[in-house]
Coordinates of C-alpha atoms in Angstrom, one line a residue:
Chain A
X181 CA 73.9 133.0 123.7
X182 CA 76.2 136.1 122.1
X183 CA 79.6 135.4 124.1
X184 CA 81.8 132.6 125.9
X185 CA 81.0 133.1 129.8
X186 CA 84.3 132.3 131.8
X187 CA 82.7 128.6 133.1
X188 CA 82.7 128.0 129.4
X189 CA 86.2 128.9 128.4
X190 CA 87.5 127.2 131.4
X191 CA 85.7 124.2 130.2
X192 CA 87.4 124.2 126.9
X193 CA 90.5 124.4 128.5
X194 CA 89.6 121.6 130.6
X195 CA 88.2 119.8 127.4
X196 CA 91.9 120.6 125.6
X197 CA 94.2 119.4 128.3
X198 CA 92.1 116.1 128.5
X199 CA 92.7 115.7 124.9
X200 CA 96.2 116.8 124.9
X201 CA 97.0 114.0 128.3
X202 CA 95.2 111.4 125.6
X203 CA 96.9 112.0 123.2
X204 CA 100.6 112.4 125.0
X205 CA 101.5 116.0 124.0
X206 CA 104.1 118.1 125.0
X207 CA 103.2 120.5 127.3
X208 CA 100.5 123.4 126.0
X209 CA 99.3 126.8 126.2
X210 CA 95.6 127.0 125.6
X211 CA 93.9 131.1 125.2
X212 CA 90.6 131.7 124.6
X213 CA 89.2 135.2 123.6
X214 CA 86.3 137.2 123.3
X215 CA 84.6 138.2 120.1
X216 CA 86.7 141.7 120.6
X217 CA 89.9 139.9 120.7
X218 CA 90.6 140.0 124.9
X219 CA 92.4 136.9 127.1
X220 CA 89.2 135.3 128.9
X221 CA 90.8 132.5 130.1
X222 CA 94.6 131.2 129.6
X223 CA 96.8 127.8 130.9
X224 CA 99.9 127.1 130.1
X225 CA 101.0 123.8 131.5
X226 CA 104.5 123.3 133.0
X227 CA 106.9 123.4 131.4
X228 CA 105.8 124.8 128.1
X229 CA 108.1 127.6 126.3
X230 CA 107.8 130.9 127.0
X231 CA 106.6 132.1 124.2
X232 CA 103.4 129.6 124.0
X233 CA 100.9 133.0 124.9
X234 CA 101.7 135.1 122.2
X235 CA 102.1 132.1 120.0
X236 CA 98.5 131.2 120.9
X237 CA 97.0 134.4 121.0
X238 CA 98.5 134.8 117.2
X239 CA 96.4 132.4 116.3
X240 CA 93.2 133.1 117.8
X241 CA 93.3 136.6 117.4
X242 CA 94.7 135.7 113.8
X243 CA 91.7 134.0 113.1
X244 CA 89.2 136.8 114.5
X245 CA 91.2 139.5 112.5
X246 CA 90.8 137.7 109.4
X247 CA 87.7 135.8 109.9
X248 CA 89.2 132.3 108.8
X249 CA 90.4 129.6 111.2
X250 CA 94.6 130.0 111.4
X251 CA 95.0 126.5 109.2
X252 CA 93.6 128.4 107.0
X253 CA 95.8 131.3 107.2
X254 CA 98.6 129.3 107.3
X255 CA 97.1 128.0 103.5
X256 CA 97.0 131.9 102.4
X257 CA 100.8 131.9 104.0
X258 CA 101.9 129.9 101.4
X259 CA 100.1 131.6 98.4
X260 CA 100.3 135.3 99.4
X261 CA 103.1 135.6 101.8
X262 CA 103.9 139.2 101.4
X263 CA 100.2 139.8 101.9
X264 CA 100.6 137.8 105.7
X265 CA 104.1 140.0 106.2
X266 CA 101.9 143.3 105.8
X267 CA 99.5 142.4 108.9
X268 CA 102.8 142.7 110.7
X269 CA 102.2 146.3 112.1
X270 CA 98.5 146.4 112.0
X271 CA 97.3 142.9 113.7
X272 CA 97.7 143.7 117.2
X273 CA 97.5 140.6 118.8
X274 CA 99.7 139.0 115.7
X275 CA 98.4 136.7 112.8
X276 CA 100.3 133.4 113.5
X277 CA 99.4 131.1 110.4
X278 CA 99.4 127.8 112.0
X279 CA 96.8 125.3 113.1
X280 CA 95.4 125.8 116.1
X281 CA 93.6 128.8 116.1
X282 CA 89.8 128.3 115.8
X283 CA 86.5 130.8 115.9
X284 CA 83.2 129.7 117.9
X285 CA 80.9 131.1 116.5
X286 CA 76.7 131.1 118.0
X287 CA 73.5 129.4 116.3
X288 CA 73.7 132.4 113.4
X289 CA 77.2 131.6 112.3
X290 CA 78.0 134.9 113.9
X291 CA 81.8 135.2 115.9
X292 CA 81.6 134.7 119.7
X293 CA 85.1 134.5 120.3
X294 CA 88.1 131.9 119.3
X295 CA 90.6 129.7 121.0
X296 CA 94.5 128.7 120.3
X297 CA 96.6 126.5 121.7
X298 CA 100.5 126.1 120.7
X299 CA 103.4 123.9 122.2
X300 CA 103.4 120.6 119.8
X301 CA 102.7 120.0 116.4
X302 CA 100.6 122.9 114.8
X303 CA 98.0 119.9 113.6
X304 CA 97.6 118.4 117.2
X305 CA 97.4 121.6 118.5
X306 CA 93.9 122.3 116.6
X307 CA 93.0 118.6 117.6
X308 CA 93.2 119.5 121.0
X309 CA 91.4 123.4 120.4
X310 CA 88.1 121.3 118.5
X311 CA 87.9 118.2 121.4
X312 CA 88.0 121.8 123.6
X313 CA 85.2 123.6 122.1
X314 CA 83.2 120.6 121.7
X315 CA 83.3 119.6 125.4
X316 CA 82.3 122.9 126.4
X317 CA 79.2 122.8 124.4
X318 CA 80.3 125.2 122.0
X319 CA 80.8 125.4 118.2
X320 CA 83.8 125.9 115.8
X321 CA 82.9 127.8 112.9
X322 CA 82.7 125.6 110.0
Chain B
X86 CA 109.8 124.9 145.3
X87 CA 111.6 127.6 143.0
X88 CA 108.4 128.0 140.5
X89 CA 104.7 128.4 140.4
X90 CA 103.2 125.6 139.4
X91 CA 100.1 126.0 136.7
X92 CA 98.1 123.6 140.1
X93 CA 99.3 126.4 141.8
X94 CA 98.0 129.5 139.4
X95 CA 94.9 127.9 139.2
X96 CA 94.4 127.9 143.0
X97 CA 95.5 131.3 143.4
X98 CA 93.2 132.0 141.3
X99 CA 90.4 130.0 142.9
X100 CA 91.3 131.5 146.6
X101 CA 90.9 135.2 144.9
X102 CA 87.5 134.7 143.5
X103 CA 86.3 132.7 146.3
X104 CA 87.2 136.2 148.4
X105 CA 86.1 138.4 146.2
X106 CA 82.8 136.5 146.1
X107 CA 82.5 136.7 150.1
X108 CA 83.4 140.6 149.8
X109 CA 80.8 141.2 147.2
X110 CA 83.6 142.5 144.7
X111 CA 82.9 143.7 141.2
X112 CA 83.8 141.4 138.1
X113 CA 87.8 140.7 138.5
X114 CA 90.1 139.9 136.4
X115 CA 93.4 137.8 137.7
X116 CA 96.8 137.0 136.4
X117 CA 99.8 134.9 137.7
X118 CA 102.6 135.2 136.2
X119 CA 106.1 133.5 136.6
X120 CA 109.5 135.1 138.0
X121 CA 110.3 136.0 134.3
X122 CA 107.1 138.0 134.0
X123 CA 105.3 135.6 131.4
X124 CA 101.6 134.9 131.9
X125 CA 101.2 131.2 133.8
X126 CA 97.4 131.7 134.2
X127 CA 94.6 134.5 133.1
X128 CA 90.7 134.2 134.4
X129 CA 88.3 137.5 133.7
X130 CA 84.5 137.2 135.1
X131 CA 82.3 138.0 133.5
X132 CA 81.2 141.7 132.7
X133 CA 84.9 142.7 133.5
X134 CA 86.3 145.3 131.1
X135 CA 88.4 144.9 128.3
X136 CA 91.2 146.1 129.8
X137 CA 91.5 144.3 133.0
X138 CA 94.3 142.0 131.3
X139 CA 97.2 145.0 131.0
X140 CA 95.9 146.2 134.1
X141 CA 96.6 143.1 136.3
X142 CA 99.6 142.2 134.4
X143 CA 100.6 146.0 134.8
X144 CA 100.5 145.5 138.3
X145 CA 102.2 142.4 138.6
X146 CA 105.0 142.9 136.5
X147 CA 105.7 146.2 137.5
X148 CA 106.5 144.8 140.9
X149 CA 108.7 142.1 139.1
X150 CA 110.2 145.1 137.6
X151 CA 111.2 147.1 140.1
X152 CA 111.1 143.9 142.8
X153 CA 108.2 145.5 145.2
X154 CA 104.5 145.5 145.4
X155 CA 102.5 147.6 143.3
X156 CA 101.4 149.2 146.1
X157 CA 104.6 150.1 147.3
X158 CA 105.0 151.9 143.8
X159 CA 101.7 153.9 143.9
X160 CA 103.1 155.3 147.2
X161 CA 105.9 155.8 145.1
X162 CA 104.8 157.4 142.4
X163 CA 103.5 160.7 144.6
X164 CA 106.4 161.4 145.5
X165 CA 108.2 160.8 142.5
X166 CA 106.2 161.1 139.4
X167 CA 108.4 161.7 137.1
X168 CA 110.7 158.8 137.8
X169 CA 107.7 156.8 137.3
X170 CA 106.4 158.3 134.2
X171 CA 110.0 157.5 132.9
X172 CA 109.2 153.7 133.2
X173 CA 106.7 153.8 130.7
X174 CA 108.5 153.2 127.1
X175 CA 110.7 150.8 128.9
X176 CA 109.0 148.0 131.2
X177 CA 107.6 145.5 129.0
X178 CA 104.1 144.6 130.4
X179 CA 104.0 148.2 132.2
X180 CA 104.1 149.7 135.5
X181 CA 101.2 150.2 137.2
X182 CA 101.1 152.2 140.3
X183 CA 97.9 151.0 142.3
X184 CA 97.8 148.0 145.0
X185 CA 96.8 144.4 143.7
X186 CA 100.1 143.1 142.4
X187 CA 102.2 141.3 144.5
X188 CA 105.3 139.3 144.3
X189 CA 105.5 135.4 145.9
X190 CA 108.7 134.7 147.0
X191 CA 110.7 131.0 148.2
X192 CA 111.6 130.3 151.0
X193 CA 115.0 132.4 150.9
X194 CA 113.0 135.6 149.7
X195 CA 113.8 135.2 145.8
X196 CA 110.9 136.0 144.0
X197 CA 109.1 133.0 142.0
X198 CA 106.5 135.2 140.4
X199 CA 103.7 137.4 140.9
X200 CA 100.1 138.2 141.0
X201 CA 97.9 141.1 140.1
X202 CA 93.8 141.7 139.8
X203 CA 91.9 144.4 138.9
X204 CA 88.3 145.1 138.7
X205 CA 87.4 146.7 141.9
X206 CA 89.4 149.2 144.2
X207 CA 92.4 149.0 144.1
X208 CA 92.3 148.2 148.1
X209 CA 90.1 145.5 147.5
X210 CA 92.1 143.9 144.7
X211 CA 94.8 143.5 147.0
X212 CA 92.7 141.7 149.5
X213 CA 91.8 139.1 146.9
X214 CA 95.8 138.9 146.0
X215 CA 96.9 138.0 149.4
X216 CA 93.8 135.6 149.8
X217 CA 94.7 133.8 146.2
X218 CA 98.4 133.6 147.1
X219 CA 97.4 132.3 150.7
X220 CA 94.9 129.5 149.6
X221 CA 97.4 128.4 147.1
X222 CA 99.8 127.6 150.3
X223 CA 102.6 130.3 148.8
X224 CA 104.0 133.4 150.3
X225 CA 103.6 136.8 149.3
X226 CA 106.9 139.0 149.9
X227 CA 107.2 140.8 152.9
Chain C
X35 CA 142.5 156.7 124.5
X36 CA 138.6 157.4 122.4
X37 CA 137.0 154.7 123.9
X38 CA 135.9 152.2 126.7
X39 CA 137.9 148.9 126.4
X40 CA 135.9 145.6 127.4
X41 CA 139.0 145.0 129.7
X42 CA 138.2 148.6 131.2
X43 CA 134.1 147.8 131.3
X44 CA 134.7 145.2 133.4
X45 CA 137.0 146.8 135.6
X46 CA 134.1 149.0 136.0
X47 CA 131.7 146.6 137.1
X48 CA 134.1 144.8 139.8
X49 CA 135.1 148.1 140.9
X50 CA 131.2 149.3 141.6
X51 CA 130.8 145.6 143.3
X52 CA 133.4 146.0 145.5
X53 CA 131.7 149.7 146.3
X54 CA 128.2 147.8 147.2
X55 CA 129.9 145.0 148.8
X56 CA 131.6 147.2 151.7
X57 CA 128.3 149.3 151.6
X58 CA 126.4 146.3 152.0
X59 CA 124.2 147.1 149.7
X60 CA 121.2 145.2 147.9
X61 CA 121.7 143.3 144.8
X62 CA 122.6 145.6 141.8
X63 CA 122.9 145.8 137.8
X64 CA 125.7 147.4 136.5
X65 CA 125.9 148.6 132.6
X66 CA 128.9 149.8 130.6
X67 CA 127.9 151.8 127.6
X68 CA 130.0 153.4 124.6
X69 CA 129.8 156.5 123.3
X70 CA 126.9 155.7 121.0
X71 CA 124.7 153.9 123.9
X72 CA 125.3 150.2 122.9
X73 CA 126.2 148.1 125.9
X74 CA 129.6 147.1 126.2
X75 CA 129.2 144.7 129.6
X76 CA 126.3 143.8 132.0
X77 CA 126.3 142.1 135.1
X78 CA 123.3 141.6 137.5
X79 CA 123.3 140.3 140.8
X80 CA 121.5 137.1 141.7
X81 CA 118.5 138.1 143.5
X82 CA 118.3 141.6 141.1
X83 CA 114.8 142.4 140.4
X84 CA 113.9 141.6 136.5
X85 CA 113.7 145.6 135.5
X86 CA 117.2 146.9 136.5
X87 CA 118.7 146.3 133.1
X88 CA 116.6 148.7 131.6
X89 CA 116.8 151.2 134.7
X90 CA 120.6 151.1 134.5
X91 CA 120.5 151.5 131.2
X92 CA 117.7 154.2 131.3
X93 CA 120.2 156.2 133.3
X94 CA 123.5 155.9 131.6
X95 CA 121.7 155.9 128.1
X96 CA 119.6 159.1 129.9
X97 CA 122.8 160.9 131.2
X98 CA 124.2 160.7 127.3
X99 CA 121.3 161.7 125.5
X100 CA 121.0 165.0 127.4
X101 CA 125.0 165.1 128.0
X102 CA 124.7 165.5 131.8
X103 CA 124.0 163.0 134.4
X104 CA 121.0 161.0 135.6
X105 CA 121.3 162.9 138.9
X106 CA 120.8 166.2 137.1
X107 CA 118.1 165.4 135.3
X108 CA 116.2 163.7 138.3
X109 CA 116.7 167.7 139.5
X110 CA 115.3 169.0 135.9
X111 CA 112.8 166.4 136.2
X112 CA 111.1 168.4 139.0
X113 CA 111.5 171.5 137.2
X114 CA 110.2 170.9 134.1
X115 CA 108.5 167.1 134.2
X116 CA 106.6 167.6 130.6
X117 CA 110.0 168.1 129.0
X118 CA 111.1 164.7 130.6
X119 CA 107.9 163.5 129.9
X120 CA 108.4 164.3 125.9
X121 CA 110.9 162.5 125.9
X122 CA 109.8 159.0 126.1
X123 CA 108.7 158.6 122.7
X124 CA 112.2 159.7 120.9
X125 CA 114.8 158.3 123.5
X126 CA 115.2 154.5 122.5
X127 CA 116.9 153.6 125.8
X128 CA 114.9 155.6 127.8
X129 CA 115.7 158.7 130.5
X130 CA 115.5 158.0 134.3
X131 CA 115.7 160.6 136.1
X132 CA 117.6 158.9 139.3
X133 CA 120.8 159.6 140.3
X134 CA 123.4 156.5 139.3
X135 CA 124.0 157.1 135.4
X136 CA 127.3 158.6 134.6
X137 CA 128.9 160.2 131.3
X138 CA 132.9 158.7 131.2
X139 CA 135.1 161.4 129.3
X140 CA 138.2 161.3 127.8
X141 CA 141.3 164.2 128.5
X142 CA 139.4 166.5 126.2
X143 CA 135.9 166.1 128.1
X144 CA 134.3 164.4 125.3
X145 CA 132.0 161.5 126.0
X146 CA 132.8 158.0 125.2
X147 CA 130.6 156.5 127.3
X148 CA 128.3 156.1 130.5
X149 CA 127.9 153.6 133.5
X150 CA 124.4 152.8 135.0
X151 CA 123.5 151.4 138.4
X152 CA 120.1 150.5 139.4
X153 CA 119.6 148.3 142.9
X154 CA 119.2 150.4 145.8
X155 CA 118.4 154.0 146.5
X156 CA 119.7 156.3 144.1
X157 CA 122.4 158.2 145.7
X158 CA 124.0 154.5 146.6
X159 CA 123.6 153.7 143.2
X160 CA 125.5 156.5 141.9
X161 CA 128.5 156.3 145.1
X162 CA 129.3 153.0 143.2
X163 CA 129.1 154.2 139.4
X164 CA 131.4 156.8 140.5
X165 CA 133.8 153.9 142.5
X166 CA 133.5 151.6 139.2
X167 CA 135.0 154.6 137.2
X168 CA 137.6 155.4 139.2
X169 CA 138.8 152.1 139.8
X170 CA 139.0 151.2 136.2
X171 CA 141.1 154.5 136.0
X172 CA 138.8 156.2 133.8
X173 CA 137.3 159.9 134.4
X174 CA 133.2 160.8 135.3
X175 CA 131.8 163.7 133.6
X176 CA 132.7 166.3 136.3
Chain D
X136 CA 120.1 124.0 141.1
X137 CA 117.1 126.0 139.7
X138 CA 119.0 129.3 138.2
X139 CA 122.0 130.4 136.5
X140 CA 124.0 132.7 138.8
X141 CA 125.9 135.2 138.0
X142 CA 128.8 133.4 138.8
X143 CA 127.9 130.8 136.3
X144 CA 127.0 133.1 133.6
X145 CA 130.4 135.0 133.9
X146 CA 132.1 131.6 133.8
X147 CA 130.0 130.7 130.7
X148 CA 131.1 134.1 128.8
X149 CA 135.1 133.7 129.7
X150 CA 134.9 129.9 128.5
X151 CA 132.9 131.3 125.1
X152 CA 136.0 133.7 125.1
X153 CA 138.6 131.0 125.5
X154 CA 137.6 128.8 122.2
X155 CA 137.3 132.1 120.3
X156 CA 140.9 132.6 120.9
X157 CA 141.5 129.1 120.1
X158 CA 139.2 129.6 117.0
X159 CA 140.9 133.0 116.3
X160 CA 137.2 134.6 115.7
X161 CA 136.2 137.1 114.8
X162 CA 135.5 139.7 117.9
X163 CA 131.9 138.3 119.6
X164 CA 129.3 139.5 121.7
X165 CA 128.7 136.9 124.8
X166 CA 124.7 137.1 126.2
X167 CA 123.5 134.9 128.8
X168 CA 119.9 135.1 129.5
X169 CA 117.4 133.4 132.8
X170 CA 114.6 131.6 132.2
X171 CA 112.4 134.8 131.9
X172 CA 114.7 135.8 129.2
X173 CA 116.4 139.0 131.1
X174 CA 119.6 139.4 130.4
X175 CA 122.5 138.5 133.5
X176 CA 125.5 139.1 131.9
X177 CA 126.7 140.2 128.8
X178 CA 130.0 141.3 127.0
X179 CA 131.2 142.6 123.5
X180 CA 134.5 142.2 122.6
X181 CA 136.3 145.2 121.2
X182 CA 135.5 146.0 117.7
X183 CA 132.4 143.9 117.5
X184 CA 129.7 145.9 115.6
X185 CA 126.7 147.6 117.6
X186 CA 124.1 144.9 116.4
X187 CA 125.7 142.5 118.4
X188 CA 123.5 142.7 121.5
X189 CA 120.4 142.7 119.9
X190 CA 121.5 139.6 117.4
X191 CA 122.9 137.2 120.4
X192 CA 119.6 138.2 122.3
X193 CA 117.5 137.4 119.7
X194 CA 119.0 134.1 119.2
X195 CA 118.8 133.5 122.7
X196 CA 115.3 135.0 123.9
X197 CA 114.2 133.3 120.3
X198 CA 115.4 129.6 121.6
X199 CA 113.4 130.3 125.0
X200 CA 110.3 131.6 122.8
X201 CA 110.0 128.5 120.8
X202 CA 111.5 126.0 123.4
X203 CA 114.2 125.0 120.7
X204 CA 117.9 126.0 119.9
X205 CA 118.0 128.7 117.2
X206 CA 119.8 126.4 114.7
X207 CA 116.5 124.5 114.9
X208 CA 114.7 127.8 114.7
X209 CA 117.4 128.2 111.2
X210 CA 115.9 125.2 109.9
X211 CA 112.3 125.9 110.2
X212 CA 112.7 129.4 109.2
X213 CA 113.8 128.0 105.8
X214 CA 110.5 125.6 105.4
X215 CA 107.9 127.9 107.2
X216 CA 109.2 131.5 106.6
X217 CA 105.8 132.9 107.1
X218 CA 105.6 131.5 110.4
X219 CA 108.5 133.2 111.4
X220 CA 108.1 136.3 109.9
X221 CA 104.7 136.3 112.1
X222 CA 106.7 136.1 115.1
X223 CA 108.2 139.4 114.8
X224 CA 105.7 141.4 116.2
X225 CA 105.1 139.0 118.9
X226 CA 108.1 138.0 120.2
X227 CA 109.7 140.7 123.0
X228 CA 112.8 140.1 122.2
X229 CA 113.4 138.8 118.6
X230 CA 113.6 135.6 117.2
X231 CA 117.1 135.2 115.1
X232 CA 116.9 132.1 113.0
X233 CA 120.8 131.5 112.8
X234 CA 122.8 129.0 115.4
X235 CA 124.3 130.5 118.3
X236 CA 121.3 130.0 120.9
X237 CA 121.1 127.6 122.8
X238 CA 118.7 127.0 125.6
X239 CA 120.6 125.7 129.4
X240 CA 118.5 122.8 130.9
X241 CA 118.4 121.6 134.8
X242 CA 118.8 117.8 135.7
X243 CA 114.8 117.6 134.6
X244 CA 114.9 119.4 131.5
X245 CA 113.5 122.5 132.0
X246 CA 115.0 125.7 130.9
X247 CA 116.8 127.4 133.3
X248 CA 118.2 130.0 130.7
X249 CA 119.7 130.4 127.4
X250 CA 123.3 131.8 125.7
X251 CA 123.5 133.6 122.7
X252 CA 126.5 134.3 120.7
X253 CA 126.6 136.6 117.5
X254 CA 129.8 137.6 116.0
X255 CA 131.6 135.0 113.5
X256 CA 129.6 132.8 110.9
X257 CA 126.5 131.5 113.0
X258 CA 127.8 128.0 112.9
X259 CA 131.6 129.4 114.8
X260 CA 129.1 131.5 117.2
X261 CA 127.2 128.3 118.1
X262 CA 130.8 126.2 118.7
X263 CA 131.9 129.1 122.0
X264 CA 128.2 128.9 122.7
X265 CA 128.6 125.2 123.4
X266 CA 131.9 125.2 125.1
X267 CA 130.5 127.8 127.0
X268 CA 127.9 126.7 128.5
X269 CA 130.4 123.2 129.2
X270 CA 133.0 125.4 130.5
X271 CA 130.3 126.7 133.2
X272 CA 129.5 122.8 134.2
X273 CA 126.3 123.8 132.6
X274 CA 124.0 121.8 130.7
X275 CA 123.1 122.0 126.9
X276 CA 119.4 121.2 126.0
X277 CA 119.4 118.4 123.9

């Protein structure tokens, strides 16, 4: 398996939304891209900002840019901001560095695609993108 | 009613695949957006190209734009060009001119949003439009 | 008198209403620029599809870049569509080539300022840009 | 009620107007925003720099992005300024972090536009905002 079919991205947005509805979250935006950094799938539930897709996308497409999951960016944030301000013009997608934003990755460790979700607290959004990626079957990279 | 519901996208969605299934379409990709032109719900099949994203949106917020079907503005844009070459550094998420987007309107004729696919002819991708907004029980604008 | 007053810019707009309103014309977007192309009022109709900001705009911001109006450069646009077609890159507000952009001058014939219409068909457009300026008393580029 | 009319938004710029008097501000420019974040009516008081526009959109189209006032955005801009500085290639229309946007609500809660003031010192701005969107018989979100 080299890529996330749409019956699996659809499942980790089913996966997310039943965590987020456990959990009592405000309403969500969950993306999930290719390896190459394209929209597969995308839900935004009702009510959510409008701002939740880019927001997401940022961090998924963060994450593939970079190679690290966005918590992890948002770590380098703190450290080496000017070095996040200079991905500005060049990320096209954005390089949001906030929780949330994950890579699934195959059986080789290599990068299948990723997933974000934004709209409530940057750690329950990545809660919600892991419970989504495990109940489609697939795996976060570690 | 005065906004698409995600229960709504989703079944838009649903009622375009299921047609494009019965017509033996190519890989689509489908996007619903809201009046304002942001993204409710995205699928892409898969083997679609990269590209089918900007292209459906293209089409379905470029009818937003100018407040008439995309096919309407292909027709359009033979006859004036240059007018709708002039659109391109100022509408947003683009105008494309080629049937497949199309605005849903209430039940006084204000628009609520719009869909657009792409994947097959453009002729075709229409068909799966008006199926999607039909099976979801909302109106397509006259 | 060097420039358009706010009192004056909306004397524009209720003067171009009242122009659609015995036309009975669809809902429009009226802008009021200064000399420079910064907006000085906007007013959309409800029911004003989501683009006609930037097509009003397009025309009066158009009409001042080139110092003629949007009506004259739909007619260059014909004549020479790769010169309108260069200019997308370098003219922030964009050029629409549609009649219903304006250049207001003062008793010398200098510019201080333009009025966009976008809504219905062009030449309607443009019968109430030219109604808005009169009304507030001011003079259209002749 | 679903939408801000333009009657609505002309009655919230001319109440903004009113406590600027009373507050003897400096000159302001007045944008009110639908839920989409497209601009339906705006107005720049004489003398107010050419910024203007783009500052009271960017507060107001900011507070739609995130789903929060831009005061709130203020605040978080001063304890994550790396997640805002992401934003700004992301976010169509800016994201100001200074108060004077502030998103309208219907009876349920959801955005149904925002107003955005730039002009005086952020927290004077935010002060017409408010008794501009009261003056309309609008609501505030909370």
């Amino acid at each position: 398996m080299n890529r996330i079919t749409l019956e699996q991205a659809n499942a980790v947005i089913a996966g997310a939304f039943a965590k987020a509805r456990e959990m009592a979250l405000k309403p969500l935006g969950v993306a999930v891209l290719d390896a190459g950094g394209h929209l597969i799938a995308w839900q935004r539930q009702d009510g959510a900002s409008t701002g939740r897709l880019q927001l997401a996308v940022g961090k998924a497409s963060g994450a593939l840019f970079l190679g690290i999951s966005s918590r992890k960016i948002g770590d380098m944030a703190g450290e080496r901001p000017t070095f996040l301000a200079s991905l500005a013009p060049i990320a096209p997608g954005g390089v949001v560095p906030a929780a949330g934003g994950v890579i699934v990755v195959d059986a080789n460790g290599h990068a299948i695609g990723a997933v974000g979700i934004s709209g409530d607290l940057s750690d329950k959004d990545e809660a919600c993108t892991l419970a989504g990626i495990a109940a489609a079957g697939l795996t976060a990279q570690a």
